Amino acid sequence: MESLKNAAKPYKAIFSIAPDVENITDVIPLMAADNTPVFMTHTAANVEQTQKAIALGACHATHFYDVFPCPPVTEPGVRPCGIVEAVLADKNVSVDFILDGVHVDPIAVKMALACKPGKVCVITDANIGAGLEPGTFKFGNMGEINFAYKGAPARSVKDGTLDGSGLTLDQGLRNAIKFLGLDIVAASKLLSHNPACVLRKGDVKGLLAAGYDADFAVLDDNLEVQQTWIGGECYYRNNQETI
């Protein structure tokens, strides 16, 4: 774990785990040392496994609801609970959603917003072709993927299964306003300050405030990106790279 963290420097290391993997509890504390974020994802963990992982340092659920299968019904009339319910019930665990309108129903995002204010983020799961016009693209040795429209989920040409997304963060912002009924201030936090806090960078990133990194985007009235600033320098302006 130390070697992996050192290899990531100067960038922040992040670990992703499935709480139902055998013996994972032995390594979660090593991952979480030095305030390193440990995410939970792609898992059918039960409530006990999830709570144990959280107690050992897991702090965030990524791609939430996607590949988090529902537990099997073992008692007719009783709705089973698993990692989704355990995460939603823990006020200290943050979550993120692929908000392209297909990967997850917006009602699930609304439920998370009600359960854990300030702990919900929007991500893209962007694949090759994201931000481009609709079409077919080669996804390495995974074969071809197709986007039915700009910002659509990526689907395997072979069998139609989901294979990432064509979502970009600016579209994610517009989707948050449209799907969730949020104003621009609340929606923008899902893509800026909240993720910064998840990454333990909430004291230097994600806000327009004195002492924070001057990283921000300038949008027009249609919420389309007009400028991108990084470290106080404009790198993108009106579709032309400036630096």
mmCIF file of C-alpha atoms in Angstrom:
data_model
loop_
_atom_site.group_PDB
_atom_site.id
_atom_site.type_symbol
_atom_site.label_atom_id
_atom_site.label_comp_id
_atom_site.label_asym_id
_atom_site.label_seq_id
_atom_site.Cartn_x
_atom_site.Cartn_y
_atom_site.Cartn_z
ATOM 1 C CA MET A 1 0.000 0.000 0.000
ATOM 2 C CA GLU A 2 2.845 2.392 0.818
ATOM 3 C CA SER A 3 4.464 1.680 -2.548
ATOM 4 C CA LEU A 4 1.240 2.486 -4.362
ATOM 5 C CA LYS A 5 0.806 5.731 -2.420
ATOM 6 C CA ASN A 6 4.396 6.745 -3.140
ATOM 7 C CA ALA A 7 3.991 5.944 -6.832
ATOM 8 C CA ALA A 8 1.022 8.313 -7.008
ATOM 9 C CA LYS A 9 2.898 11.284 -5.549
ATOM 10 C CA PRO A 10 2.591 14.246 -5.926
ATOM 11 C CA TYR A 11 -1.017 13.284 -6.610
ATOM 12 C CA LYS A 12 -3.487 12.004 -4.068
ATOM 13 C CA ALA A 13 -3.872 8.237 -3.923
ATOM 14 C CA ILE A 14 -7.378 6.746 -3.821
ATOM 15 C CA PHE A 15 -8.252 3.115 -3.217
ATOM 16 C CA SER A 16 -11.444 1.359 -4.304
ATOM 17 C CA ILE A 17 -12.570 -1.820 -2.593
ATOM 18 C CA ALA A 18 -15.503 -4.210 -2.397
ATOM 19 C CA PRO A 19 -16.360 -4.925 1.265
ATOM 20 C CA ASP A 20 -17.394 -8.480 0.402
ATOM 21 C CA VAL A 21 -13.937 -9.493 -0.898
ATOM 22 C CA GLU A 22 -12.354 -12.086 1.371
ATOM 23 C CA ASN A 23 -9.842 -10.655 3.870
ATOM 24 C CA ILE A 24 -10.358 -7.085 2.635
ATOM 25 C CA THR A 25 -10.681 -5.968 6.260
ATOM 26 C CA ASP A 26 -6.984 -6.748 6.745
ATOM 27 C CA VAL A 27 -5.887 -4.100 4.234
ATOM 28 C CA ILE A 28 -8.470 -1.312 4.563
ATOM 29 C CA PRO A 29 -6.641 0.270 7.554
ATOM 30 C CA LEU A 30 -3.402 0.247 5.533
ATOM 31 C CA MET A 31 -5.176 1.948 2.638
ATOM 32 C CA ALA A 32 -6.836 4.538 4.874
ATOM 33 C CA ALA A 33 -3.637 5.519 6.689
ATOM 34 C CA ASP A 34 -2.436 9.109 6.212
ATOM 35 C CA ASN A 35 -5.997 10.270 5.500
ATOM 36 C CA THR A 36 -6.133 8.454 2.152
ATOM 37 C CA PRO A 37 -9.699 8.099 0.796
ATOM 38 C CA VAL A 38 -11.020 4.529 0.469
ATOM 39 C CA PHE A 39 -13.993 4.099 -1.856
ATOM 40 C CA MET A 40 -16.488 1.234 -2.019
ATOM 41 C CA THR A 41 -17.734 0.089 -5.423
ATOM 42 C CA HIS A 42 -18.977 -2.798 -7.587
ATOM 43 C CA THR A 43 -20.083 -4.910 -4.661
ATOM 44 C CA ALA A 44 -22.897 -7.045 -3.303
ATOM 45 C CA ALA A 45 -21.759 -6.536 0.290
ATOM 46 C CA ASN A 46 -24.291 -7.024 3.053
ATOM 47 C CA VAL A 47 -24.991 -4.573 5.852
ATOM 48 C CA GLU A 48 -22.508 -6.108 8.288
ATOM 49 C CA GLN A 49 -19.675 -6.212 5.731
ATOM 50 C CA THR A 50 -20.348 -2.594 4.762
ATOM 51 C CA GLN A 51 -20.442 -1.314 8.320
ATOM 52 C CA LYS A 52 -17.215 -3.134 9.124
ATOM 53 C CA ALA A 53 -15.488 -1.572 6.097
ATOM 54 C CA ILE A 54 -16.704 1.885 7.115
ATOM 55 C CA ALA A 55 -15.480 1.389 10.679
ATOM 56 C CA LEU A 56 -12.036 0.481 9.309
ATOM 57 C CA GLY A 57 -11.785 3.576 7.105
ATOM 58 C CA ALA A 58 -13.935 3.258 3.961
ATOM 59 C CA CYS A 59 -15.532 6.679 3.510
ATOM 60 C CA HIS A 60 -17.188 6.937 0.096
ATOM 61 C CA ALA A 61 -19.294 4.905 -2.352
ATOM 62 C CA THR A 62 -18.426 5.536 -5.995
ATOM 63 C CA HIS A 63 -20.573 4.791 -9.052
ATOM 64 C CA PHE A 64 -23.279 4.454 -6.399
ATOM 65 C CA TYR A 65 -26.234 2.266 -7.377
ATOM 66 C CA ASP A 66 -24.355 0.915 -10.443
ATOM 67 C CA VAL A 67 -23.168 -2.670 -9.872
ATOM 68 C CA PHE A 68 -24.572 -2.496 -6.344
ATOM 69 C CA PRO A 69 -27.006 -5.409 -6.855
ATOM 70 C CA CYS A 70 -30.129 -5.800 -4.736
ATOM 71 C CA PRO A 71 -29.841 -8.539 -2.083
ATOM 72 C CA PRO A 72 -31.971 -11.643 -2.725
ATOM 73 C CA VAL A 73 -35.331 -11.898 -0.997
ATOM 74 C CA THR A 74 -35.101 -14.555 1.708
ATOM 75 C CA GLU A 75 -38.379 -13.876 3.495
ATOM 76 C CA PRO A 76 -41.523 -13.190 1.434
ATOM 77 C CA GLY A 77 -42.899 -9.750 2.216
ATOM 78 C CA VAL A 78 -39.630 -8.509 3.764
ATOM 79 C CA ARG A 79 -37.512 -6.147 1.682
ATOM 80 C CA PRO A 80 -33.827 -7.054 2.141
ATOM 81 C CA CYS A 81 -31.158 -4.479 2.936
ATOM 82 C CA GLY A 82 -27.550 -4.380 1.797
ATOM 83 C CA ILE A 83 -24.734 -1.948 1.110
ATOM 84 C CA VAL A 84 -26.999 0.708 -0.437
ATOM 85 C CA GLU A 85 -29.075 1.032 2.722
ATOM 86 C CA ALA A 86 -26.009 0.846 4.982
ATOM 87 C CA VAL A 87 -24.325 3.665 3.059
ATOM 88 C CA LEU A 88 -27.421 5.868 2.990
ATOM 89 C CA ALA A 89 -27.868 5.385 6.735
ATOM 90 C CA ASP A 90 -24.340 6.523 7.590
ATOM 91 C CA LYS A 91 -24.124 10.323 7.678
ATOM 92 C CA ASN A 92 -20.332 10.273 7.384
ATOM 93 C CA VAL A 93 -20.139 8.329 4.111
ATOM 94 C CA SER A 94 -20.265 10.316 0.875
ATOM 95 C CA VAL A 95 -21.514 9.051 -2.490
ATOM 96 C CA ASP A 96 -21.265 9.883 -6.185
ATOM 97 C CA PHE A 97 -23.552 9.219 -9.135
ATOM 98 C CA ILE A 98 -23.129 8.965 -12.917
ATOM 99 C CA LEU A 99 -25.815 11.502 -13.754
ATOM 100 C CA ASP A 100 -26.383 10.807 -17.455
ATOM 101 C CA GLY A 101 -30.046 9.920 -16.957
ATOM 102 C CA VAL A 102 -29.559 6.201 -17.631
ATOM 103 C CA HIS A 103 -26.991 4.814 -15.190
ATOM 104 C CA VAL A 104 -29.202 5.722 -12.238
ATOM 105 C CA ASP A 105 -32.741 7.006 -11.809
ATOM 106 C CA PRO A 106 -32.691 10.628 -10.579
ATOM 107 C CA ILE A 107 -34.983 9.626 -7.694
ATOM 108 C CA ALA A 108 -32.065 7.711 -6.176
ATOM 109 C CA VAL A 109 -29.943 10.869 -6.298
ATOM 110 C CA LYS A 110 -32.751 12.871 -4.701
ATOM 111 C CA MET A 111 -32.954 10.293 -1.914
ATOM 112 C CA ALA A 112 -29.209 10.587 -1.293
ATOM 113 C CA LEU A 113 -29.462 14.383 -1.196
ATOM 114 C CA ALA A 114 -32.148 14.067 1.473
ATOM 115 C CA CYS A 115 -30.124 11.519 3.463
ATOM 116 C CA LYS A 116 -26.725 13.177 3.380
ATOM 117 C CA PRO A 117 -26.549 16.931 2.661
ATOM 118 C CA GLY A 118 -23.124 18.002 1.454
ATOM 119 C CA LYS A 119 -22.079 14.401 0.827
ATOM 120 C CA VAL A 120 -23.368 13.855 -2.737
ATOM 121 C CA CYS A 121 -21.217 14.240 -5.850
ATOM 122 C CA VAL A 122 -21.728 13.961 -9.608
ATOM 123 C CA ILE A 123 -19.165 12.115 -11.745
ATOM 124 C CA THR A 124 -19.010 11.246 -15.449
ATOM 125 C CA ASP A 125 -17.568 7.720 -15.885
ATOM 126 C CA ALA A 126 -16.461 9.214 -19.200
ATOM 127 C CA ASN A 127 -15.242 6.804 -21.852
ATOM 128 C CA ILE A 128 -13.465 7.342 -25.157
ATOM 129 C CA GLY A 129 -15.658 9.617 -27.249
ATOM 130 C CA ALA A 130 -17.058 11.667 -24.369
ATOM 131 C CA GLY A 131 -17.716 15.240 -25.462
ATOM 132 C CA LEU A 132 -17.674 14.304 -29.143
ATOM 133 C CA GLU A 133 -20.552 13.888 -31.543
ATOM 134 C CA PRO A 134 -22.518 10.608 -31.443
ATOM 135 C CA GLY A 135 -20.869 7.634 -33.075
ATOM 136 C CA THR A 136 -18.865 4.460 -32.629
ATOM 137 C CA PHE A 137 -15.439 4.373 -30.984
ATOM 138 C CA LYS A 138 -12.870 1.687 -30.239
ATOM 139 C CA PHE A 139 -12.439 1.039 -26.521
ATOM 140 C CA GLY A 140 -8.998 -0.597 -26.490
ATOM 141 C CA ASN A 141 -9.193 -4.391 -26.386
ATOM 142 C CA MET A 142 -12.762 -4.170 -25.018
ATOM 143 C CA GLY A 143 -14.139 -3.730 -28.530
ATOM 144 C CA GLU A 144 -16.329 -0.969 -29.938
ATOM 145 C CA ILE A 145 -18.706 1.276 -28.028
ATOM 146 C CA ASN A 146 -21.471 3.479 -29.324
ATOM 147 C CA PHE A 147 -23.041 6.760 -28.208
ATOM 148 C CA ALA A 148 -26.622 7.246 -29.409
ATOM 149 C CA TYR A 149 -26.482 10.997 -28.721
ATOM 150 C CA LYS A 150 -24.044 13.513 -27.279
ATOM 151 C CA GLY A 151 -23.676 12.851 -23.543
ATOM 152 C CA ALA A 152 -25.337 9.449 -23.826
ATOM 153 C CA PRO A 153 -24.168 6.370 -21.927
ATOM 154 C CA ALA A 154 -21.615 4.264 -23.777
ATOM 155 C CA ARG A 155 -22.930 0.891 -24.908
ATOM 156 C CA SER A 156 -21.025 -2.094 -26.193
ATOM 157 C CA VAL A 157 -21.639 -2.611 -29.914
ATOM 158 C CA LYS A 158 -21.377 -6.353 -29.307
ATOM 159 C CA ASP A 159 -24.158 -6.810 -26.756
ATOM 160 C CA GLY A 160 -25.554 -3.365 -25.850
ATOM 161 C CA THR A 161 -24.385 -3.430 -22.231
ATOM 162 C CA LEU A 162 -23.311 -0.223 -20.484
ATOM 163 C CA ASP A 163 -19.624 0.561 -20.941
ATOM 164 C CA GLY A 164 -19.042 3.910 -19.282
ATOM 165 C CA SER A 165 -20.594 7.168 -20.421
ATOM 166 C CA GLY A 166 -20.278 10.056 -22.823
ATOM 167 C CA LEU A 167 -21.123 12.447 -20.010
ATOM 168 C CA THR A 168 -18.958 15.522 -19.400
ATOM 169 C CA LEU A 169 -19.009 17.545 -16.183
ATOM 170 C CA ASP A 170 -20.638 20.589 -17.763
ATOM 171 C CA GLN A 171 -23.458 18.343 -19.017
ATOM 172 C CA GLY A 172 -23.539 16.806 -15.550
ATOM 173 C CA LEU A 173 -24.181 20.277 -14.145
ATOM 174 C CA ARG A 174 -27.018 20.896 -16.595
ATOM 175 C CA ASN A 175 -28.451 17.444 -15.812
ATOM 176 C CA ALA A 176 -28.342 18.133 -12.069
ATOM 177 C CA ILE A 177 -30.424 21.265 -12.584
ATOM 178 C CA LYS A 178 -32.842 19.510 -14.971
ATOM 179 C CA PHE A 179 -33.200 16.099 -13.300
ATOM 180 C CA LEU A 180 -32.926 17.108 -9.653
ATOM 181 C CA GLY A 181 -34.589 20.531 -9.694
ATOM 182 C CA LEU A 182 -31.578 22.212 -8.100
ATOM 183 C CA ASP A 183 -30.497 25.805 -8.571
ATOM 184 C CA ILE A 184 -27.090 26.468 -10.082
ATOM 185 C CA VAL A 185 -25.423 27.045 -6.707
ATOM 186 C CA ALA A 186 -26.614 23.756 -5.213
ATOM 187 C CA ALA A 187 -25.952 21.874 -8.454
ATOM 188 C CA SER A 188 -22.421 23.242 -8.845
ATOM 189 C CA LYS A 189 -21.438 22.020 -5.374
ATOM 190 C CA LEU A 190 -22.080 18.439 -6.526
ATOM 191 C CA LEU A 191 -19.254 18.879 -9.052
ATOM 192 C CA SER A 192 -16.882 21.116 -7.106
ATOM 193 C CA HIS A 193 -16.821 21.560 -3.333
ATOM 194 C CA ASN A 194 -18.345 18.207 -2.407
ATOM 195 C CA PRO A 195 -15.852 16.159 -4.481
ATOM 196 C CA ALA A 196 -13.022 18.319 -3.147
ATOM 197 C CA CYS A 197 -14.047 17.393 0.384
ATOM 198 C CA VAL A 198 -14.168 13.695 -0.531
ATOM 199 C CA LEU A 199 -10.572 13.979 -1.748
ATOM 200 C CA ARG A 200 -9.546 15.794 1.462
ATOM 201 C CA LYS A 201 -8.970 18.975 -0.567
ATOM 202 C CA GLY A 202 -11.937 20.958 0.692
ATOM 203 C CA ASP A 203 -9.675 23.577 2.266
ATOM 204 C CA VAL A 204 -7.988 24.536 -1.035
ATOM 205 C CA LYS A 205 -10.347 23.519 -3.855
ATOM 206 C CA GLY A 206 -14.017 23.719 -4.748
ATOM 207 C CA LEU A 207 -14.818 27.272 -3.630
ATOM 208 C CA LEU A 208 -14.259 30.752 -5.006
ATOM 209 C CA ALA A 209 -12.670 32.170 -1.880
ATOM 210 C CA ALA A 210 -9.448 33.760 -0.684
ATOM 211 C CA GLY A 211 -6.711 31.176 -0.196
ATOM 212 C CA TYR A 212 -8.274 28.616 -2.525
ATOM 213 C CA ASP A 213 -6.726 27.447 -5.799
ATOM 214 C CA ALA A 214 -7.967 29.599 -8.675
ATOM 215 C CA ASP A 215 -9.390 26.683 -10.666
ATOM 216 C CA PHE A 216 -12.790 27.454 -12.176
ATOM 217 C CA ALA A 217 -14.897 27.508 -15.338
ATOM 218 C CA VAL A 218 -16.805 30.448 -16.802
ATOM 219 C CA LEU A 219 -20.198 29.523 -18.286
ATOM 220 C CA ASP A 220 -22.642 31.429 -20.470
ATOM 221 C CA ASP A 221 -26.378 31.790 -19.879
ATOM 222 C CA ASN A 222 -26.919 28.298 -21.338
ATOM 223 C CA LEU A 223 -24.339 26.857 -18.929
ATOM 224 C CA GLU A 224 -21.940 26.114 -21.786
ATOM 225 C CA VAL A 225 -18.225 26.436 -20.970
ATOM 226 C CA GLN A 226 -16.646 29.638 -22.279
ATOM 227 C CA GLN A 227 -13.423 29.711 -20.246
ATOM 228 C CA THR A 228 -11.390 27.329 -18.108
ATOM 229 C CA TRP A 229 -8.950 28.699 -15.540
ATOM 230 C CA ILE A 230 -6.295 26.617 -13.771
ATOM 231 C CA GLY A 231 -4.087 28.107 -11.088
ATOM 232 C CA GLY A 232 -5.209 31.592 -12.014
ATOM 233 C CA GLU A 233 -4.343 31.206 -15.719
ATOM 234 C CA CYS A 234 -6.819 30.901 -18.562
ATOM 235 C CA TYR A 235 -6.154 27.675 -20.497
ATOM 236 C CA TYR A 236 -9.299 27.669 -22.627
ATOM 237 C CA ARG A 237 -11.321 30.520 -24.083
ATOM 238 C CA ASN A 238 -14.110 30.413 -26.658
ATOM 239 C CA ASN A 239 -13.049 27.077 -28.146
ATOM 240 C CA GLN A 240 -9.417 28.172 -28.490
ATOM 241 C CA GLU A 241 -6.562 26.957 -26.298
ATOM 242 C CA THR A 242 -4.701 29.953 -24.864
ATOM 243 C CA ILE A 243 -1.779 28.281 -23.041
#
